[in-house]
PDB file of C-alpha atoms in Angstrom:
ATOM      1  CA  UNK W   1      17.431 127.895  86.623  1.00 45.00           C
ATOM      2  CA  UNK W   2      15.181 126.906  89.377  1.00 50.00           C
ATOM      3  CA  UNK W   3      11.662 128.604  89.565  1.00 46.00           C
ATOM      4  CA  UNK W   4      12.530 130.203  92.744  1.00 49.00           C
ATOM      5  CA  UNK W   5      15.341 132.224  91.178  1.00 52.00           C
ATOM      6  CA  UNK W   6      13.429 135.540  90.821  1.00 59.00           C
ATOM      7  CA  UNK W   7      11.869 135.159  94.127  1.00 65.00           C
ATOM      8  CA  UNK W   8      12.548 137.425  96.860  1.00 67.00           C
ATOM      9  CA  UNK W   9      10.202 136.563  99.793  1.00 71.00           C
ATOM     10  CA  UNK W  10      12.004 132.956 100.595  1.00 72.00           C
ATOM     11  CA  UNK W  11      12.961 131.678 103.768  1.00 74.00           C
ATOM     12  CA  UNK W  12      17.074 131.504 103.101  1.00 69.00           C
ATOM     13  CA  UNK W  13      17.344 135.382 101.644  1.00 71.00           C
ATOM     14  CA  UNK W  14      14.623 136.270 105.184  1.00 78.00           C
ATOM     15  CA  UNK W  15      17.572 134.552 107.016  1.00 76.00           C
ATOM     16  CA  UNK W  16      19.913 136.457 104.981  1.00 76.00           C
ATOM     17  CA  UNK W  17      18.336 140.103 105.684  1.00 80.00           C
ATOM     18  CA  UNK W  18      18.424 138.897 109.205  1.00 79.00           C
ATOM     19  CA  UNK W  19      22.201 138.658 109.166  1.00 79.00           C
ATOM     20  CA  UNK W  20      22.437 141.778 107.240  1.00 80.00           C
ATOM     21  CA  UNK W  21      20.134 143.546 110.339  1.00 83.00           C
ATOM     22  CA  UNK W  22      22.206 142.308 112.888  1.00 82.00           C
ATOM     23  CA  UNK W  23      25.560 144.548 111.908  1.00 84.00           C
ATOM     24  CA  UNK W  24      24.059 147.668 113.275  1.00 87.00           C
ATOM     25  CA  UNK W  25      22.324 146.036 115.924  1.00 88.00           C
ATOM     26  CA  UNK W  26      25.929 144.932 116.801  1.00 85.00           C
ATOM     27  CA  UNK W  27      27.197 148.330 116.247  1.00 87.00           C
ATOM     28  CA  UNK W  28      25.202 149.673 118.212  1.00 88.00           C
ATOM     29  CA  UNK W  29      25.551 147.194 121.102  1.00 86.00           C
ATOM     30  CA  UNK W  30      29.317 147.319 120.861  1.00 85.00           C
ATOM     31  CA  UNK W  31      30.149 150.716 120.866  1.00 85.00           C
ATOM     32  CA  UNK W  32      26.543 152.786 121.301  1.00 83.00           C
ATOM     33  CA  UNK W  33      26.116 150.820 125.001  1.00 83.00           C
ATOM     34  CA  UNK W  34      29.151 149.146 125.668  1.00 72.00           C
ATOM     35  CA  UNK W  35      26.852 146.164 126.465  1.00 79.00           C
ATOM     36  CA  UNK W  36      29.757 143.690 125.327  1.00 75.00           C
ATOM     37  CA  UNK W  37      28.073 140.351 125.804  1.00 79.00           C
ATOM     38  CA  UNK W  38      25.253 141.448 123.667  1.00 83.00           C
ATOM     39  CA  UNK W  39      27.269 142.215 120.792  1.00 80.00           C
ATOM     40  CA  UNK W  40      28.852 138.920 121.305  1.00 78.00           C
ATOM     41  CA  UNK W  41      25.732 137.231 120.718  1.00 83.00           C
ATOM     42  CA  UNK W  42      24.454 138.953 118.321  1.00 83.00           C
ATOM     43  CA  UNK W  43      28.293 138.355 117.187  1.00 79.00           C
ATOM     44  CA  UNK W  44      27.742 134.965 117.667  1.00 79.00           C
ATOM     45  CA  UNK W  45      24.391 134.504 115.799  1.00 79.00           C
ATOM     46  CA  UNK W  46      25.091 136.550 112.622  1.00 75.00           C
ATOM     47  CA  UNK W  47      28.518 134.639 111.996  1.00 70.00           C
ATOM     48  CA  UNK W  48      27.236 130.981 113.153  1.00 69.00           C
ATOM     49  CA  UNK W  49      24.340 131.009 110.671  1.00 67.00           C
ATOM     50  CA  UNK W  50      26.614 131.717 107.911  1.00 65.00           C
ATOM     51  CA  UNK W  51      25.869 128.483 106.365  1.00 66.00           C
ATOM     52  CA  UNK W  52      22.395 128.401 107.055  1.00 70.00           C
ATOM     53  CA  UNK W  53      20.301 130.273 104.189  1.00 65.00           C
ATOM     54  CA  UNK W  54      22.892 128.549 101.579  1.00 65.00           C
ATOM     55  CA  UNK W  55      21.815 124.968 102.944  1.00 65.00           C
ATOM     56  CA  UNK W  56      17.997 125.959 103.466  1.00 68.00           C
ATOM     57  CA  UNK W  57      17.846 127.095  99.900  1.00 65.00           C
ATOM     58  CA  UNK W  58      19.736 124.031  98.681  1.00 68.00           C
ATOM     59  CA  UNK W  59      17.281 121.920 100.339  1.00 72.00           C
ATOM     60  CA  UNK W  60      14.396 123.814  99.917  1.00 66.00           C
ATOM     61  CA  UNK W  61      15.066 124.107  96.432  1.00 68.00           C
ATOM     62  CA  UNK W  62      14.687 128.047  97.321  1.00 63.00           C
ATOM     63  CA  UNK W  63      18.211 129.256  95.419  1.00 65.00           C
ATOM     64  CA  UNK W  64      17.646 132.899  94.083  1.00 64.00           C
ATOM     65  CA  UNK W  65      19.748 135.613  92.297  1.00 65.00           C
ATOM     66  CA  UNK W  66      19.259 137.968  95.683  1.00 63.00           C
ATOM     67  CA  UNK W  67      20.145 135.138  97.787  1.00 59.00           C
ATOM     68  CA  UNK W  68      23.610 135.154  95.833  1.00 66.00           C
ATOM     69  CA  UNK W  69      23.986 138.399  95.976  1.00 66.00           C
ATOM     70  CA  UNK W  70      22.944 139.043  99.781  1.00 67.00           C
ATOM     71  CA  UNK W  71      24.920 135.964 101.440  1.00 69.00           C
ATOM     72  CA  UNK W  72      28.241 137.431 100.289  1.00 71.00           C
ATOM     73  CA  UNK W  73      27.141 140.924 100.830  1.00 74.00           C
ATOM     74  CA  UNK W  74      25.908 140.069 104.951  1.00 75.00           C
ATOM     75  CA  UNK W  75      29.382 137.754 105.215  1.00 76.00           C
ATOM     76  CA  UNK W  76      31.901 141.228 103.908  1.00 79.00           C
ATOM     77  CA  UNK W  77      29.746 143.507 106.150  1.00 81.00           C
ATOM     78  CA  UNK W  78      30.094 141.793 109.222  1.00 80.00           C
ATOM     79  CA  UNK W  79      33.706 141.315 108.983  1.00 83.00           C
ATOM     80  CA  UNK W  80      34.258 145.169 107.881  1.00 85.00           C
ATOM     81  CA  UNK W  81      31.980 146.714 110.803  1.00 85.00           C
ATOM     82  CA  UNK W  82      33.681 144.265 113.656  1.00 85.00           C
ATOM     83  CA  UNK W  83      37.025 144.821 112.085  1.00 88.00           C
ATOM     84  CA  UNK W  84      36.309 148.768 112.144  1.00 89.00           C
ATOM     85  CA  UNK W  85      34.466 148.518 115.162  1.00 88.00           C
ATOM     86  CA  UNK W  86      37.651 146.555 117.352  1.00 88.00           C
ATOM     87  CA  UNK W  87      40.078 148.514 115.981  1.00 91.00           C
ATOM     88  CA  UNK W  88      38.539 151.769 117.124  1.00 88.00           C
ATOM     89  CA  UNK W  89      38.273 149.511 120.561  1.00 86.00           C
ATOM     90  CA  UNK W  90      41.566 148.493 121.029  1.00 87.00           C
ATOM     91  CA  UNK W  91      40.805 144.531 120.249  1.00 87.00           C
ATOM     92  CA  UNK W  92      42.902 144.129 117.697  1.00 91.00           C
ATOM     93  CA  UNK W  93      46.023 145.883 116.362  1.00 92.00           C
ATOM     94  CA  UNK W  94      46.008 148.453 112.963  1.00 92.00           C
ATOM     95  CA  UNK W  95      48.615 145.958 111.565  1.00 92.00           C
ATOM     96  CA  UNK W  96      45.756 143.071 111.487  1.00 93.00           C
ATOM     97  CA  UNK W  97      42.678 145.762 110.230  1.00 92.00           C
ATOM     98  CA  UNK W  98      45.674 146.505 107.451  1.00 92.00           C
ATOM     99  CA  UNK W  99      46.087 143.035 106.288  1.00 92.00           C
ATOM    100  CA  UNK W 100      42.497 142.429 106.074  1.00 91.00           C
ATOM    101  CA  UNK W 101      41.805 145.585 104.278  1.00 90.00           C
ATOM    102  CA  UNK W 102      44.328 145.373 101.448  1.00 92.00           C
ATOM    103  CA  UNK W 103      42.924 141.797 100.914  1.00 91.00           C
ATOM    104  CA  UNK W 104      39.950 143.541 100.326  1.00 87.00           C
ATOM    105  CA  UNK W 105      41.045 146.578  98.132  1.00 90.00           C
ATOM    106  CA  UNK W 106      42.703 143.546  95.968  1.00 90.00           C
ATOM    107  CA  UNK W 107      39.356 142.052  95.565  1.00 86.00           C
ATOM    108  CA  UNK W 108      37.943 145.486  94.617  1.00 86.00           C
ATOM    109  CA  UNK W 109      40.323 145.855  91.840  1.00 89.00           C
ATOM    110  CA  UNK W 110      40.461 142.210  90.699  1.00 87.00           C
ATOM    111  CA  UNK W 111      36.128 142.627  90.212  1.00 85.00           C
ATOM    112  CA  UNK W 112      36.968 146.417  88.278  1.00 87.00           C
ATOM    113  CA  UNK W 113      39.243 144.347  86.107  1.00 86.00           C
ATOM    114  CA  UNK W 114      36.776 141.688  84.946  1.00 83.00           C
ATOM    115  CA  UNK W 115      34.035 143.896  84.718  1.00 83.00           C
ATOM    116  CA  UNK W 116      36.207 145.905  82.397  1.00 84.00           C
ATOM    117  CA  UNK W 117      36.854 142.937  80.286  1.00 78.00           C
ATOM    118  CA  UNK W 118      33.037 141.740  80.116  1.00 78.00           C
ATOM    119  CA  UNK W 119      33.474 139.406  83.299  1.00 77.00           C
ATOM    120  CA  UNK W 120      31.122 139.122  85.858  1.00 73.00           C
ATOM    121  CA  UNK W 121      32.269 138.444  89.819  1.00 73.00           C
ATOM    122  CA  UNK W 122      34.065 134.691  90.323  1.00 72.00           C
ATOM    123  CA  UNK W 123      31.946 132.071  91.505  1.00 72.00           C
ATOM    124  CA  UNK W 124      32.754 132.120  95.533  1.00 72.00           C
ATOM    125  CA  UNK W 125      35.727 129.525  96.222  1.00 76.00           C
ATOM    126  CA  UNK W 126      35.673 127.314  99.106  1.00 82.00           C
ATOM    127  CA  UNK W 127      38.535 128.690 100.820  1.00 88.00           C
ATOM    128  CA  UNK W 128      37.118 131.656 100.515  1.00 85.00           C
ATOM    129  CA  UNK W 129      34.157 130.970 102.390  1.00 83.00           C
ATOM    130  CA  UNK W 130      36.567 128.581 105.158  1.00 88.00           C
ATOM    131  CA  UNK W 131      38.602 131.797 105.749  1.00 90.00           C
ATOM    132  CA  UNK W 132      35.320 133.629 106.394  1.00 85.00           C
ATOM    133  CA  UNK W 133      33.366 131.382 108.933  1.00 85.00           C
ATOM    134  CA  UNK W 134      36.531 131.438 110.618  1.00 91.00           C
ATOM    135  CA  UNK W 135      37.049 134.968 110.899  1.00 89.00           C
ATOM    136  CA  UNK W 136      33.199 134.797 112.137  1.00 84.00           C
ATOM    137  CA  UNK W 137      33.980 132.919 114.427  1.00 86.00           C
ATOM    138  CA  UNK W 138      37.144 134.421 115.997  1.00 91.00           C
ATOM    139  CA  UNK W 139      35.566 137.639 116.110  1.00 88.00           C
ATOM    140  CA  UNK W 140      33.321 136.883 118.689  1.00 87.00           C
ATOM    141  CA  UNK W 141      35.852 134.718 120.894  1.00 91.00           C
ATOM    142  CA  UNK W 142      37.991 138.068 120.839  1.00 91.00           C
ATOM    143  CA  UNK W 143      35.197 140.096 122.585  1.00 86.00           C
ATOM    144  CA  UNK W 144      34.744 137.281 124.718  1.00 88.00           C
ATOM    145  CA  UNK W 145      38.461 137.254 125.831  1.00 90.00           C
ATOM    146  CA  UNK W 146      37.840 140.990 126.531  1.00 86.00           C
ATOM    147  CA  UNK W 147      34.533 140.888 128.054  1.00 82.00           C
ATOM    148  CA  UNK W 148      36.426 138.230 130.670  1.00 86.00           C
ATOM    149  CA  UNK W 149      39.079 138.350 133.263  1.00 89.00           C
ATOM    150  CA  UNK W 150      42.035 136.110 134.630  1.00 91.00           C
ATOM    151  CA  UNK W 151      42.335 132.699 133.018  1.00 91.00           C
ATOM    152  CA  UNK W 152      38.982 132.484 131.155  1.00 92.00           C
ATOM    153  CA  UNK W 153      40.414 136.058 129.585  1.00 92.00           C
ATOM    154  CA  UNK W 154      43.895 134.454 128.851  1.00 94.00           C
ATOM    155  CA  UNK W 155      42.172 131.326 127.256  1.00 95.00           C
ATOM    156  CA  UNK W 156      39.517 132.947 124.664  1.00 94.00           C
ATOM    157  CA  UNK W 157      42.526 135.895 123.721  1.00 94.00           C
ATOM    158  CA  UNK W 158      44.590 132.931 122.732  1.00 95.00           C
ATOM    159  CA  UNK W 159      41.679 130.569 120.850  1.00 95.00           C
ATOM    160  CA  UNK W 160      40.870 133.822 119.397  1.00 94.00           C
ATOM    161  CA  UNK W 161      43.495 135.079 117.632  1.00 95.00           C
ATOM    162  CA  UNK W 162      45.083 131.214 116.719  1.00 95.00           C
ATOM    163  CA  UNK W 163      41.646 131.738 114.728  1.00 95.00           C
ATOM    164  CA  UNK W 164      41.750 135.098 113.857  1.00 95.00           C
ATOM    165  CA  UNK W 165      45.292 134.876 111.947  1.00 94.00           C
ATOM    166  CA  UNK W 166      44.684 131.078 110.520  1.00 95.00           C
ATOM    167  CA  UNK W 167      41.725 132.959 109.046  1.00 94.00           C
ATOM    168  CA  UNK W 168      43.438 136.327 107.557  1.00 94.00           C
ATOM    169  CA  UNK W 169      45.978 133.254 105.803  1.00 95.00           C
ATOM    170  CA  UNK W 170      43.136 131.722 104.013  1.00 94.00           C
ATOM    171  CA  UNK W 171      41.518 135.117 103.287  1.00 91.00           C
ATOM    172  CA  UNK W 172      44.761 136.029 101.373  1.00 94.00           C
ATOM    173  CA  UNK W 173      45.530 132.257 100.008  1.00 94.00           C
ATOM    174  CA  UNK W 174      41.151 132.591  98.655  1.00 91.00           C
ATOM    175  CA  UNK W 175      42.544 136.207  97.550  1.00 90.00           C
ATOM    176  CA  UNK W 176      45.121 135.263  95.464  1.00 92.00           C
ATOM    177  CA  UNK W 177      42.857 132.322  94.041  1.00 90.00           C
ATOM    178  CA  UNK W 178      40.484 135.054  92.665  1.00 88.00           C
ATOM    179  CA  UNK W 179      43.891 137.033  91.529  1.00 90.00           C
ATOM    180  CA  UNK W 180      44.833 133.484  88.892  1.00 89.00           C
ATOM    181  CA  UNK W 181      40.874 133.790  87.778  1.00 86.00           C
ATOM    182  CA  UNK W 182      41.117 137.059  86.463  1.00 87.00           C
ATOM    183  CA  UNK W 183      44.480 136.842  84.934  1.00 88.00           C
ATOM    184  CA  UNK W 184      42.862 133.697  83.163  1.00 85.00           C
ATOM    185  CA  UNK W 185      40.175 135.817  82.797  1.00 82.00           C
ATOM    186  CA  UNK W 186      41.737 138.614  80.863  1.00 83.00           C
ATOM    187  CA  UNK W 187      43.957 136.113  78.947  1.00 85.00           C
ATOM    188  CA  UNK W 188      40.838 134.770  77.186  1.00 82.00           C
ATOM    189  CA  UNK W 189      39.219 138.000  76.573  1.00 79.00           C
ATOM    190  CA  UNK W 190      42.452 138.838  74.749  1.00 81.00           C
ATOM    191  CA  UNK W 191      42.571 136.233  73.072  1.00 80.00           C
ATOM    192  CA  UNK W 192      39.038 136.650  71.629  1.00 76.00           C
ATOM    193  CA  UNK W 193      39.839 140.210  70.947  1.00 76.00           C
ATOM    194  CA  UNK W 194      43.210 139.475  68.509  1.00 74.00           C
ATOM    195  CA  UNK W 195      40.971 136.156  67.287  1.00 75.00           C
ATOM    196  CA  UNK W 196      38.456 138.998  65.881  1.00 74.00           C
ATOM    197  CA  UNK W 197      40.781 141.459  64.974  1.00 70.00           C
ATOM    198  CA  UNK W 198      42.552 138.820  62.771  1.00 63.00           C
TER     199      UNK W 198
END
């Protein structure tokens, strides 16, 4: 474990609670004020830097159990306040706030199930994490499509949701992933179990 593990004060899990202050700062932006390019930046920010406390604490050797915990935590917050926050708007559709949501609840119940059966959460596949800097990165080209008019307008609405649906694919093919883990999961347990009963 590296000795930075148990730290908290580090510069990747500062980025992190950076990212994490930026979702009501959005909120607020996007529907307190209406200021729509604001929120886009602050859109913009939060899901570009995504990457960046996981490769500062690789490189600064500054990995830590909050850091873990926080990175996922900022990434599922962002994408459930903009998702909640554009469907209220009118930028995207129920149908596409319903397939992200059930991909969600699925997660929910696949974490129930191996905590149930002794298992802590999967480690954090690489589609996974593809499907969410996408979404990130739609999300923001969406209010930008809005927040334009006439052919810029027509262009970002159709880089945007290209994105935004490539991404909601991968968030279901990284959901189903997790889904084989904790079958495999329970299998073993099960296995152990009858292997002590006998």
């Amino acid at each position: 474990m590296p000795p930075s593990a148990d730290r908290i004060l580090t510069i990747p899990n500062m980025i992190s609670f950076a990212r994490l202050l930026g979702v009501p700062i959005f909120l607020y932006l996007f529907l307190g004020t209406d200021a729509q390019i604001a929120a886009v930046v602050v859109l913009a920010v939060g899901g570009s830097s995504d990457w960046v406390d996981g490769y500062l604490a690789r490189r600064l050797h500054q990995e830590s159990r909050l850091g873990e915990l926080m990175d996922p935590l900022a990434d599922r917050l962002y994408i459930f306040a903009t998702l909640i926050a554009f469907t209220v708007k009118g930028v995207v559709p129920w149908a596409f706030f319903i397939a992200l949501a059930l991909r969600d609840v699925m997660m929910i119940v696949c974490l129930l199930v191996l905590r149930r059966v002794g298992y802590g959460p999967p480690p954090v596949h690489y589609i996974g994490k593809t499907a969410t800097f996408i979404l990130l990165f739609a999300f923001p080209v969406l209010l930008l499509a809005r927040a334009t008019h006439g052919a810029t307008s027509t262009f970002f609405h159709a880089v945007g949701w290209g994105l935004a649906w490539w991404g909601v694919v991968l968030y279901w093919i990284a959901g189903l992933f997790y889904v084989i883990q904790v079958t495999g999961a329970v299998r073993a347990a099960r296995a152990v179990r009858e292997v002590a009963a006998a």
